């Protein structure tokens, strides 16, 4: 694959900033032209840079600074050094919330990516070819619909569906004669996390599906035709042709969804508020609890800082793996 | 190098411009001397909502040229953001706020609320509000309630009682209990007939209030004060707390309370009672107006039997933020809410007024509600609410009582966790 930098270097020789100045020729002209081009390029970065500074970097630095204090939110913060982080290291509730986040990552990234991949291939290869692209697009839109709904609305509707009494799911099970399967879906500590995960999967599937369907459109059909002529089954073509071809999309989906899963807050807030008995608490909700309910702003900031650092580290790892994959 | 400097200068200028623009974005709050900015979170159909709306009209009538700019907020919204809002220039002139050490007490300690003591004595509000109701309006320098300075004014009161469905009691031939033993017996009879006697919400306040009420049956004023006002060291393993937690866990096992209510919210529990699915609901007087409007069966109430202490207190407070620009107008508004006509309107709409004309309350059920409260307040029986003592305790209570209900922790473990959260949260 051709990298964008190579394209620039090839198409505009001598203009890339990292290229040495020509050894011969009119030095005066070349030397005068180059800075004029560099400054406009730098100016293009100014709006984004300012936004990054105002929305990401300054709040992050402020948050990190607050995490070194004991502060109820008003008045003067008291500097306590790394005490909040020391406490965090031994805080069982914090670590439990991280364990729950692994399940949330499964529900918001891994499972939807897998299901989205299979569904996208099915819609593209089977529904699209047999029933036409309009049918495939309609089904894609239906599956994407939960992504458009505000999470608070979806959460409230699901809390009605999963309610122990009068909930639609239990009523459905009762109506089908399956009373033994009726549960307190959000109130039972053994099931609450799985119930929340189920809702998350439902919401998330649409995102990877849309990405993969657009990715599939750029796969050269000749590859599939050649594999088909060689006698490869659908599954072998999917595994050996489709997946390698849309690997960049898979990386993007996993990265995006994993970051979203680490920040997952609204689902937990609306559905369970971290309960029952902390069974569904995640770090973002734990941070919120400390910020607003316990008025331990410094401690909440420490949780948020750790979370942000983990997200940054994961992003770097994903992106490096992605670029390695592309280079390979 | 010159170019780099120019780019840096351009960046700095843009940053400065962005900062200036951001600074221009906020409003300057309520600096208009002819506008009273008022926030409260009472629904328009609730007793308080009805009364406060009437008070707004009366205020505008008696203050020609002055407008009340009312903003309806959510309870949670004010609860979570009050410290930040009150610490900013956007603070309203007058606001309804939750009472207790972890809320109004905390804000008073942080210097965000106006000390209303001179105004309270000047306008005679201290003569109107009963002594038991005053406790939650007054805070000391540490923000502990029952202190020496008024930081809020309650114009109504509230308490927790048992609402019962007369039709279901009659249908199942169960006698309405007058003693604690009869209450247990009534619940046994309902369970025997396949009916869960008590509606409940494990995900919100209802479940924890059962535990606290059960503990209160073995408690007295000194016990309540040590827990709520830190007058003595609290031991969560004492006989009262132990009885409360073990009995509640036992009640879940016996089927008095549905195991499936662990994840239920107060709204679910209240609606289920009003739909006639449960014979009893133990909850606050804040449900009174709604039960009266929505229940399609005969119903009545009784206070928790055989207990000197019951959950209850003065209602939410009118507080005047320290940053209020129109404090005099705010005081005038509070004064109007204390007038007989507004207090009577509150009483007739199902609230518990603190300064109403007893003769003007015409609704018989409202009369009983108020009489029961007066008896409780008169016998020093208001025990406040379990989540008040320390910030963030509400969520701890919810979490621990859910564990108690689903058996994932023993009463002893739950009480140990409550002790830890309580001790860590005590004001230093």
XYZ file of C-alpha atoms in Angstrom:
756
model
C 0.000 0.000 0.000
C 1.247 3.481 -0.869
C 1.650 5.730 2.121
C 0.385 9.319 1.856
C 3.901 10.686 2.565
C 5.285 8.792 -0.405
C 2.557 10.179 -2.632
C 3.396 13.723 -1.592
C 7.088 13.190 -2.100
C 6.564 11.726 -5.533
C 3.984 14.156 -6.807
C 5.645 17.329 -5.553
C 9.365 16.819 -5.549
C 11.270 19.295 -3.517
C 8.235 20.666 -1.647
C 8.077 18.303 1.270
C 9.480 20.008 4.372
C 11.765 17.112 5.287
C 13.439 16.896 1.926
C 16.890 18.457 1.599
C 17.241 21.565 -0.519
C 18.471 20.932 -4.029
C 22.235 20.846 -4.162
C 22.402 22.839 -7.359
C 20.288 25.497 -9.014
C 19.103 28.874 -7.972
C 19.516 28.652 -4.206
C 18.062 32.095 -3.623
C 14.744 31.213 -5.287
C 14.465 27.813 -3.573
C 15.326 29.252 -0.163
C 12.766 32.029 -0.509
C 9.967 29.731 -1.722
C 10.185 27.148 1.016
C 9.267 29.177 4.156
C 6.352 30.778 2.329
C 4.908 27.312 1.848
C 5.674 26.121 5.383
C 3.803 28.922 7.130
C 0.472 28.425 5.381
C 0.728 24.714 6.192
C 1.313 25.526 9.847
C -1.635 27.887 9.868
C -3.918 25.076 8.757
C -3.049 23.354 12.013
C -3.930 26.361 14.154
C -7.707 25.804 14.562
C -7.256 22.120 15.293
C -4.322 22.860 17.573
C -6.260 25.455 19.517
C -9.221 23.125 19.852
C -6.936 20.329 21.009
C -5.362 22.693 23.520
C -8.677 24.008 24.861
C -10.715 20.805 24.842
C -8.159 18.079 25.514
C -4.778 19.212 26.760
C -5.707 21.994 29.208
C -8.568 20.019 30.866
C -6.359 16.932 31.053
C -3.521 18.843 32.718
C -6.006 20.529 35.079
C -7.562 17.168 35.904
C -4.126 15.673 36.578
C -3.310 18.646 38.820
C -6.606 18.269 40.727
C -5.876 14.565 41.191
C -2.949 15.599 43.409
C -5.269 17.387 45.805
C -7.937 16.733 48.374
C -10.822 18.955 47.308
C -14.586 18.928 47.845
C -15.188 20.971 44.690
C -15.233 24.453 46.185
C -12.823 26.347 48.390
C -9.085 25.797 48.314
C -7.749 22.415 47.244
C -5.228 20.854 49.604
C -2.133 19.403 47.931
C -1.698 15.751 48.931
C 0.842 14.574 46.351
C 0.251 11.034 45.154
C -1.978 10.057 48.084
C -5.037 9.637 45.856
C -3.119 7.275 43.583
C -1.791 5.301 46.541
C -5.334 4.935 47.835
C -6.533 3.998 44.368
C -3.982 1.187 44.142
C -5.530 -0.461 47.189
C -9.158 0.373 46.425
C -11.001 -2.895 45.810
C -14.040 -1.055 44.438
C -11.884 0.670 41.824
C -10.307 -2.602 40.681
C -13.687 -4.319 40.634
C -14.935 -1.537 38.369
C -12.004 -2.244 36.026
C -12.884 -5.923 35.915
C -16.429 -4.947 34.945
C -14.948 -2.785 32.226
C -13.385 -5.861 30.628
C -16.902 -7.264 30.252
C -18.085 -3.907 28.927
C -15.258 -3.930 26.356
C -16.378 -7.365 25.245
C -19.934 -6.080 24.895
C -19.119 -2.801 23.202
C -16.109 -3.715 21.073
C -15.311 -7.388 20.603
C -18.770 -8.946 20.266
C -20.270 -6.135 18.101
C -17.196 -6.171 15.858
C -17.527 -9.914 15.346
C -21.300 -9.844 14.826
C -20.995 -6.719 12.673
C -18.432 -8.484 10.484
C -20.621 -11.538 9.944
C -23.735 -9.428 9.356
C -21.926 -7.094 6.953
C -20.611 -10.016 4.944
C -24.070 -11.609 4.933
C -25.783 -8.395 3.828
C -23.130 -7.710 1.196
C -22.610 -11.183 -0.200
C -26.047 -12.709 0.202
C -28.852 -10.185 0.776
C -27.335 -7.539 -1.518
C -26.795 -9.975 -4.370
C -30.023 -11.910 -3.976
C -32.513 -9.165 -2.974
C -30.767 -6.086 -4.303
C -28.721 -3.315 -2.726
C -31.825 -1.429 -1.527
C -32.901 -4.284 0.711
C -29.368 -4.540 2.084
C -29.271 -0.771 2.704
C -32.659 -0.900 4.451
C -31.547 -3.719 6.738
C -28.281 -1.885 7.403
C -30.249 1.220 8.431
C -32.470 -0.858 10.744
C -29.463 -2.374 12.476
C -27.829 1.069 12.708
C -30.935 2.663 14.243
C -29.967 2.106 17.929
C -26.845 4.170 17.265
C -29.029 7.154 16.415
C -31.132 6.901 19.583
C -29.921 8.951 22.542
C -28.436 6.515 25.061
C -30.637 7.899 27.834
C -33.768 7.114 25.810
C -32.558 3.654 24.840
C -31.558 3.012 28.465
C -34.933 3.998 29.865
C -36.763 1.865 27.308
C -34.533 -1.103 28.146
C -35.078 -0.582 31.856
C -38.808 -0.976 31.146
C -38.181 -4.045 29.037
C -35.996 -5.610 31.733
C -38.133 -4.572 34.715
C -38.778 -7.538 37.030
C -42.509 -6.854 37.221
C -44.418 -5.822 34.127
C -41.190 -5.844 32.109
C -41.726 -6.814 28.475
C -39.077 -9.543 28.545
C -40.507 -11.285 31.587
C -44.035 -10.862 30.179
C -42.857 -12.438 26.918
C -41.297 -15.355 28.772
C -44.437 -15.754 30.869
C -46.610 -15.649 27.763
C -44.499 -18.374 26.179
C -44.914 -20.571 29.251
C -41.301 -20.050 30.309
C -41.950 -18.631 33.775
C -38.905 -20.443 35.109
C -36.720 -18.222 32.942
C -38.171 -14.981 34.299
C -35.511 -13.006 36.164
C -34.792 -9.747 37.929
C -32.519 -8.851 35.030
C -31.009 -5.680 36.448
C -31.409 -6.460 40.144
C -29.700 -9.824 40.377
C -25.948 -9.306 40.898
C -25.223 -12.487 38.945
C -27.129 -11.267 35.903
C -27.092 -7.478 35.957
C -23.769 -7.104 34.168
C -24.804 -9.586 31.466
C -28.100 -7.734 31.011
C -26.282 -4.422 30.601
C -23.862 -6.120 28.201
C -26.792 -7.349 26.129
C -28.141 -3.810 25.780
C -24.673 -2.544 24.851
C -24.287 -5.184 22.126
C -27.690 -4.205 20.719
C -26.700 -0.544 20.589
C -23.195 -1.076 19.241
C -23.655 -3.552 16.366
C -24.709 -0.873 13.891
C -21.419 1.000 14.072
C -19.032 -1.774 12.906
C -21.660 -2.989 10.454
C -21.708 0.335 8.606
C -17.907 0.569 8.615
C -17.506 -2.993 7.317
C -20.134 -2.593 4.609
C -18.327 0.438 3.241
C -15.040 -1.445 3.560
C -16.415 -4.385 1.611
C -17.269 -2.112 -1.286
C -13.630 -1.340 -1.905
C -12.577 -5.029 -1.987
C -11.745 -6.039 -5.544
C -14.499 -8.501 -6.624
C -11.913 -10.315 -8.751
C -10.347 -11.691 -5.584
C -13.631 -13.314 -4.536
C -14.291 -14.554 -8.073
C -10.832 -16.118 -8.279
C -11.317 -17.811 -4.914
C -14.760 -19.041 -5.974
C -13.348 -20.475 -9.205
C -10.697 -22.222 -7.089
C -13.551 -23.875 -5.203
C -13.327 -21.920 -1.940
C -16.473 -22.088 0.205
C -18.207 -18.855 1.464
C -16.621 -19.277 4.856
C -13.095 -19.768 3.391
C -13.531 -16.722 1.155
C -14.762 -14.730 4.166
C -11.800 -15.862 6.280
C -9.028 -15.709 3.687
C -10.171 -12.864 1.431
C -12.707 -10.601 3.139
C -11.106 -10.324 6.574
C -7.535 -9.608 5.345
C -8.879 -7.048 2.871
C -10.861 -5.076 5.445
C -8.308 -5.347 8.252
C -7.927 -1.539 8.491
C -11.667 -1.197 9.091
C -11.537 -3.904 11.739
C -8.764 -1.987 13.522
C -10.724 1.256 13.343
C -13.872 -0.412 14.663
C -12.050 -2.140 17.508
C -10.140 0.995 18.463
C -13.195 3.234 18.371
C -15.424 0.797 20.226
C -12.777 -0.061 22.832
C -12.301 3.608 23.647
C -16.075 4.039 23.798
C -16.296 1.052 26.145
C -13.733 2.518 28.512
C -15.743 5.718 28.662
C -19.086 3.874 28.977
C -21.102 5.835 31.482
C -24.598 6.604 30.237
C -25.715 2.958 30.026
C -24.619 2.305 33.582
C -26.091 5.560 34.883
C -29.488 4.993 33.301
C -29.823 1.246 33.757
C -28.243 0.379 37.120
C -26.322 3.285 38.664
C -23.513 0.813 39.247
C -25.740 -1.609 41.204
C -26.879 -3.942 42.497
C -24.274 -3.682 45.210
C -21.632 -2.331 42.829
C -22.029 -5.296 40.438
C -22.053 -3.097 37.334
C -19.884 -0.185 38.403
C -17.251 0.901 35.863
C -14.369 3.380 36.329
C -16.145 6.261 34.583
C -19.175 5.863 36.858
C -16.926 5.413 39.885
C -15.191 8.656 38.993
C -18.558 10.409 38.626
C -19.677 9.068 42.014
C -16.581 10.473 43.669
C -16.870 13.797 41.886
C -20.516 14.527 42.572
C -21.894 12.227 45.260
C -18.941 11.837 47.577
C -17.610 15.344 46.765
C -14.128 13.811 46.590
C -13.126 15.715 43.493
C -9.400 14.975 43.855
C -10.008 11.239 44.087
C -12.487 11.299 41.212
C -9.896 13.186 39.158
C -7.316 10.493 39.952
C -9.684 7.811 38.633
C -10.316 9.907 35.508
C -6.592 10.463 34.975
C -5.796 6.762 35.209
C -8.628 6.042 32.793
C -7.387 8.681 30.332
C -3.841 7.294 30.481
C -5.117 3.783 29.805
C -7.149 5.041 26.842
C -4.119 6.897 25.444
C -1.878 3.839 25.894
C -4.425 1.563 24.211
C -4.843 4.000 21.341
C -1.091 4.150 20.768
C -0.814 0.349 20.834
C -3.741 -0.049 18.407
C -2.458 2.599 16.009
C 1.072 1.179 16.009
C -0.257 -2.298 15.348
C -2.456 -0.917 12.600
C 0.432 0.861 10.880
C 2.601 -2.243 11.232
C -0.186 -4.278 9.666
C -0.454 -1.842 6.788
C 3.304 -1.812 6.268
C 3.353 -5.592 6.329
C 13.346 32.167 13.310
C 11.408 35.331 12.594
C 8.712 33.270 10.872
C 8.474 30.903 13.852
C 8.017 33.888 16.138
C 5.295 35.246 13.900
C 3.471 31.918 13.909
C 3.817 31.731 17.681
C 2.475 35.281 17.989
C -0.466 34.410 15.740
C -1.191 31.339 17.872
C -1.037 33.384 21.058
C -3.371 35.995 19.596
C -5.840 33.342 18.522
C -5.675 31.732 21.948
C -6.300 35.086 23.602
C -9.226 35.728 21.279
C -10.669 32.311 22.052
C -10.346 32.957 25.787
C -12.033 36.332 25.432
C -14.850 34.827 23.409
C -15.276 32.079 25.971
C -15.424 34.670 28.735
C -18.107 36.557 26.834
C -20.158 33.392 26.470
C -21.650 33.295 29.988
C -24.353 35.550 31.227
C -23.728 37.844 34.145
C -26.396 36.121 36.189
C -29.300 37.965 37.733
C -27.965 41.470 38.161
C -31.306 43.109 37.245
C -32.735 44.541 40.488
C -36.265 43.997 39.187
C -35.908 40.279 38.552
C -36.011 37.543 41.175
C -34.280 34.448 39.805
C -35.911 31.437 41.446
C -35.108 27.727 41.076
C -37.088 24.838 42.493
C -37.728 21.216 41.572
C -41.320 20.617 42.674
C -43.657 19.277 40.012
C -46.438 21.747 39.118
C -49.128 19.322 40.357
C -47.474 18.504 43.680
C -48.639 20.223 46.837
C -45.505 22.348 46.959
C -45.658 23.148 43.258
C -49.245 24.367 43.648
C -48.326 26.500 46.650
C -45.158 27.987 45.154
C -46.958 28.902 41.943
C -49.527 30.737 44.012
C -46.696 32.437 45.908
C -45.106 33.620 42.641
C -48.388 35.268 41.624
C -48.730 36.857 45.031
C -45.136 38.091 44.913
C -45.600 39.753 41.531
C -48.854 41.319 42.746
C -47.211 42.777 45.825
C -44.033 43.828 43.989
C -45.165 45.851 40.983
C -42.497 46.027 38.306
C -40.622 43.011 39.661
C -40.670 39.767 37.657
C -40.034 36.299 38.976
C -37.819 34.415 36.564
C -38.590 30.850 37.554
C -36.485 27.956 36.275
C -37.731 24.446 36.922
C -34.836 22.136 37.769
C -34.606 18.439 38.514
C -33.814 17.249 42.038
C -30.779 15.318 40.790
C -29.678 18.293 38.693
C -29.543 20.613 41.687
C -28.180 17.896 43.951
C -25.194 17.162 41.715
C -24.330 20.650 40.544
C -25.319 22.974 43.391
C -21.786 23.540 44.766
C -20.461 24.477 41.333
C -23.444 26.633 40.376
C -23.434 28.456 43.699
C -19.718 29.046 43.382
C -20.240 30.734 40.003
C -21.789 34.002 38.894
C -24.836 32.099 37.598
C -26.238 31.425 41.062
C -29.958 32.252 41.352
C -31.336 34.641 43.977
C -33.377 31.952 45.703
C -33.236 28.180 45.409
C -34.902 25.097 46.837
C -32.322 22.707 48.209
C -32.122 19.417 50.023
C -31.559 19.498 53.773
C -29.028 17.613 55.866
C -25.341 17.635 56.695
C -24.198 16.314 53.322
C -26.168 18.897 51.354
C -27.244 22.212 52.908
C -24.764 21.656 55.746
C -21.882 21.143 53.334
C -22.754 24.266 51.330
C -23.138 26.369 54.468
C -19.713 25.201 55.672
C -18.241 26.167 52.327
C -19.635 29.674 52.640
C -21.943 29.333 49.651
C -25.185 30.060 51.511
C -26.327 33.273 53.158
C -26.726 33.214 56.926
C -30.445 33.964 57.258
C -30.494 34.250 61.060
C -31.054 38.062 61.249
C -33.841 37.860 58.682
C -35.460 34.841 60.354
C -35.690 36.616 63.695
C -36.679 39.964 62.161
C -39.550 38.455 60.170
C -40.580 36.011 62.899
C -40.135 32.811 60.891
C -38.554 31.182 63.925
C -41.910 31.560 65.690
C -43.748 29.832 62.840
C -41.478 26.819 62.241
C -41.831 24.162 64.989
C -38.661 23.337 66.935
C -38.378 19.802 65.528
C -38.602 21.146 61.978
C -36.016 23.873 62.665
C -33.241 21.318 63.185
C -32.637 20.788 59.480
C -32.625 24.531 58.764
C -29.880 25.414 61.251
C -26.227 24.460 60.949
C -23.080 25.006 62.954
C -19.658 26.062 61.671
C -18.874 22.447 60.688
C -22.094 22.190 58.680
C -23.797 19.890 61.158
C -27.545 20.308 61.439
C -29.144 21.528 64.630
C -26.567 24.310 64.854
C -26.959 27.955 65.767
C -27.378 29.688 62.410
C -30.246 29.502 59.917
C -29.043 28.710 56.421
C -32.421 27.717 55.020
C -36.124 28.045 55.706
C -38.467 25.041 55.500
C -42.108 25.943 54.806
C -43.395 22.405 54.929
C -42.563 19.099 56.520
C -42.571 15.422 55.594
C -42.486 11.990 57.150
C -42.648 8.350 56.168
C -45.776 6.321 56.860
C -47.536 3.164 55.758
C -50.057 3.596 52.950
C -52.422 0.648 52.789
C -54.979 -0.665 50.326
C -58.202 -1.131 52.305
C -59.772 -3.194 49.526
C -56.951 -5.766 49.576
C -57.048 -5.987 53.369
C -60.786 -6.655 53.187
C -60.522 -9.061 50.280
C -57.993 -11.236 52.117
C -59.655 -10.839 55.506
C -56.623 -9.206 57.106
C -57.013 -6.799 60.003
C -55.328 -3.412 59.674
C -52.393 -3.583 62.128
C -52.181 -1.310 65.137
C -49.078 -2.871 66.692
C -45.796 -4.189 65.326
C -46.823 -7.764 66.142
C -50.054 -7.259 64.213
C -48.092 -5.844 61.281
C -45.942 -9.003 61.162
C -49.031 -11.162 61.517
C -50.787 -9.274 58.697
C -47.764 -9.799 56.443
C -47.748 -13.535 57.273
C -51.408 -13.755 56.295
C -50.772 -12.025 52.974
C -47.786 -14.267 52.215
C -49.890 -17.332 53.018
C -52.343 -16.154 50.376
C -49.632 -15.622 47.767
C -49.570 -11.845 48.091
C -46.317 -9.946 48.716
C -47.354 -7.462 51.399
C -44.858 -4.619 50.903
C -43.932 -2.830 47.721
C -40.246 -1.935 47.587
C -37.501 -0.348 45.518
C -33.988 -1.699 46.084
C -32.343 0.630 43.579
C -33.527 3.733 45.407
C -34.391 5.059 48.844
C -37.271 2.757 49.841
C -35.257 -0.316 50.848
C -32.763 1.562 53.008
C -35.648 3.313 54.761
C -37.016 -0.073 55.871
C -33.681 -0.930 57.483
C -33.485 2.454 59.187
C -37.093 2.272 60.398
C -36.548 -1.204 61.813
C -33.441 0.061 63.619
C -35.437 3.045 64.881
C -37.882 0.729 66.650
C -34.975 0.026 69.041
C -33.660 3.598 69.108
C -34.162 6.883 70.917
C -33.292 10.548 70.358
C -29.730 10.144 71.657
C -29.133 7.298 69.200
C -30.486 9.394 66.306
C -28.429 12.427 67.323
C -25.237 10.430 67.557
C -25.844 9.086 64.049
C -27.124 12.273 62.426
C -25.352 14.975 64.441
C -22.184 13.176 65.568
C -22.891 13.712 69.249
C -21.332 10.330 70.070
C -19.411 7.567 68.302
C -21.680 5.421 66.163
C -21.419 1.666 66.334
C -23.141 -0.047 63.422
C -22.906 -3.367 65.235
C -25.060 -2.150 68.135
C -28.374 -3.928 68.889
C -30.524 -1.403 66.980
C -28.566 -1.515 63.709
C -28.109 -5.270 63.980
C -31.827 -5.732 64.505
C -32.637 -3.462 61.548
C -30.351 -5.251 59.107
C -31.082 -8.817 60.185
C -34.842 -8.272 60.346
C -34.896 -6.700 56.900
C -32.891 -9.600 55.426
C -35.271 -11.962 57.197
C -38.303 -10.160 55.754
C -36.931 -10.643 52.254
C -36.436 -14.358 52.963
C -39.964 -14.655 54.358
C -41.426 -13.010 51.262
C -42.698 -9.840 52.955
C -40.578 -8.004 50.382
C -40.084 -9.287 46.842
C -36.589 -10.468 45.973
C -37.261 -9.142 42.482
C -37.431 -5.598 43.834
C -33.627 -5.347 44.172
C -33.321 -3.443 40.904
C -36.652 -1.605 41.152
C -36.880 2.181 41.418
C -39.146 4.149 43.749
C -41.374 5.101 40.849
C -41.876 1.396 39.972
C -42.713 0.585 43.584
C -45.132 3.491 43.977
C -46.904 2.751 40.717
C -47.206 -0.942 41.628
C -48.887 0.049 44.899
C -51.208 2.489 43.162
C -52.129 -0.242 40.669
C -53.310 -2.345 43.615
C -50.599 -5.007 43.359
C -49.384 -4.661 46.940
C -51.409 -4.113 50.100
C -48.850 -1.740 51.687
C -46.295 0.890 50.806
C -43.956 2.354 53.399
C -42.901 5.683 52.026
C -42.998 9.420 52.376
C -45.748 11.980 52.581
C -44.462 13.183 49.204
C -46.559 10.346 47.690
C -49.745 11.525 49.380
C -51.095 13.789 46.642
C -50.297 11.278 43.930
C -51.890 8.327 45.722
C -54.974 10.482 46.302
C -55.132 11.326 42.617
C -54.264 7.968 41.070
C -55.255 5.093 43.361
C -58.573 3.601 42.294
C -59.201 1.805 45.569
C -60.004 2.764 49.116
C -56.834 3.570 50.996
C -55.602 5.042 54.226
C -52.379 5.496 56.188
C -50.863 4.718 59.575
C -47.534 5.582 61.149
C -45.085 2.744 61.794
C -46.455 0.966 64.872
C -44.643 0.659 68.203
C -41.835 3.041 67.318
C -41.120 6.309 69.076
C -38.986 7.437 66.147
C -39.933 7.599 62.486
C -38.252 8.922 59.374
C -39.236 12.530 58.865
C -38.083 16.109 59.019
C -38.728 19.588 57.822
C -39.133 19.760 54.080
C -36.635 21.013 51.568
C -35.209 24.417 52.281
C -35.380 27.780 50.649
C -31.757 28.873 50.567
C -30.338 32.214 49.492
C -27.020 31.756 47.695
C -24.189 33.952 48.959
C -23.846 35.274 45.407
C -27.512 36.318 45.147
C -27.855 39.834 43.722
C -31.362 40.423 45.062
C -31.390 39.085 48.582
C -34.159 41.374 49.799
C -36.474 40.114 47.076
C -35.571 36.543 48.021
C -36.468 37.224 51.681
C -39.754 38.777 50.589
C -40.600 35.678 48.567
C -39.862 33.353 51.503
C -42.067 35.579 53.645
C -44.938 35.145 51.211
C -44.597 31.341 51.270
C -45.066 31.586 55.049
C -48.381 33.426 54.752
C -51.507 31.588 55.840
C -53.115 31.570 52.406
C -50.111 29.849 50.793
C -49.690 27.458 53.707
C -53.380 26.552 53.601
C -53.153 25.927 49.842
C -50.187 23.622 50.477
C -52.105 21.716 53.162
C -55.202 21.244 51.047
C -53.092 20.024 48.133
C -51.696 17.171 50.266
C -48.577 18.758 51.752
C -47.708 19.248 55.413
C -47.608 22.988 56.044
C -45.698 24.384 59.003
C -47.832 27.467 59.583
C -51.317 26.731 58.262
C -54.698 27.450 59.831
C -55.856 24.053 61.075
C -59.464 25.072 60.411
C -58.727 25.916 56.801
C -57.632 22.364 55.905
C -60.824 20.789 54.618
C -59.629 17.488 53.112
C -60.122 14.795 55.824
C -57.176 12.651 54.643
C -54.948 15.739 54.592
C -56.151 16.582 58.108
C -55.079 13.122 59.281
C -51.736 13.422 57.537
C -51.054 16.723 59.263
C -52.322 15.505 62.626
C -50.043 12.459 62.491
C -47.101 14.665 61.656
C -47.893 17.079 64.472
C -48.034 14.182 66.887
C -44.650 12.902 65.689
C -43.049 16.329 65.794
C -44.628 17.054 69.180
C -43.197 13.862 70.685
C -39.726 14.577 69.232
C -40.073 11.564 66.985
C -38.529 12.854 63.738
C -35.457 10.746 62.984
C -34.493 12.290 59.592
C -33.216 9.935 56.856
C -30.486 7.296 56.833
C -28.424 8.799 54.003
C -28.004 12.237 55.534
C -24.972 12.025 57.781
C -22.168 11.967 55.199
C -21.717 12.923 51.560
C -22.237 10.065 49.123
C -23.906 7.894 51.783
C -27.090 7.498 49.740
C -25.305 5.427 47.094
C -23.534 3.404 49.771
C -26.863 2.617 51.378
C -28.427 1.596 48.077
C -25.516 -0.658 47.257
C -25.302 -2.297 50.691
C -29.041 -2.887 51.068
C -29.120 -4.467 47.607
C -26.440 -6.879 48.810
C -28.561 -7.593 51.870
C -31.592 -8.323 49.715
C -29.906 -10.624 47.274
C -27.880 -12.369 49.976
C -24.483 -11.485 48.528
C -23.467 -10.069 51.914
C -24.476 -10.902 55.460
C -26.058 -8.269 57.719
C -22.771 -8.167 59.610
C -20.772 -7.450 56.437
C -23.261 -4.832 55.289
C -23.131 -3.048 58.627
C -19.329 -3.199 58.521
C -19.302 -1.551 55.095
C -21.718 1.134 56.269
C -19.513 1.784 59.276
C -16.456 2.199 57.047
C -18.187 4.629 54.657
C -19.684 6.573 57.574
C -16.379 6.910 59.419
C -14.521 7.942 56.262
C -17.147 10.531 55.391
C -17.371 12.255 58.770
C -16.391 15.931 58.579
C -12.768 16.368 59.608
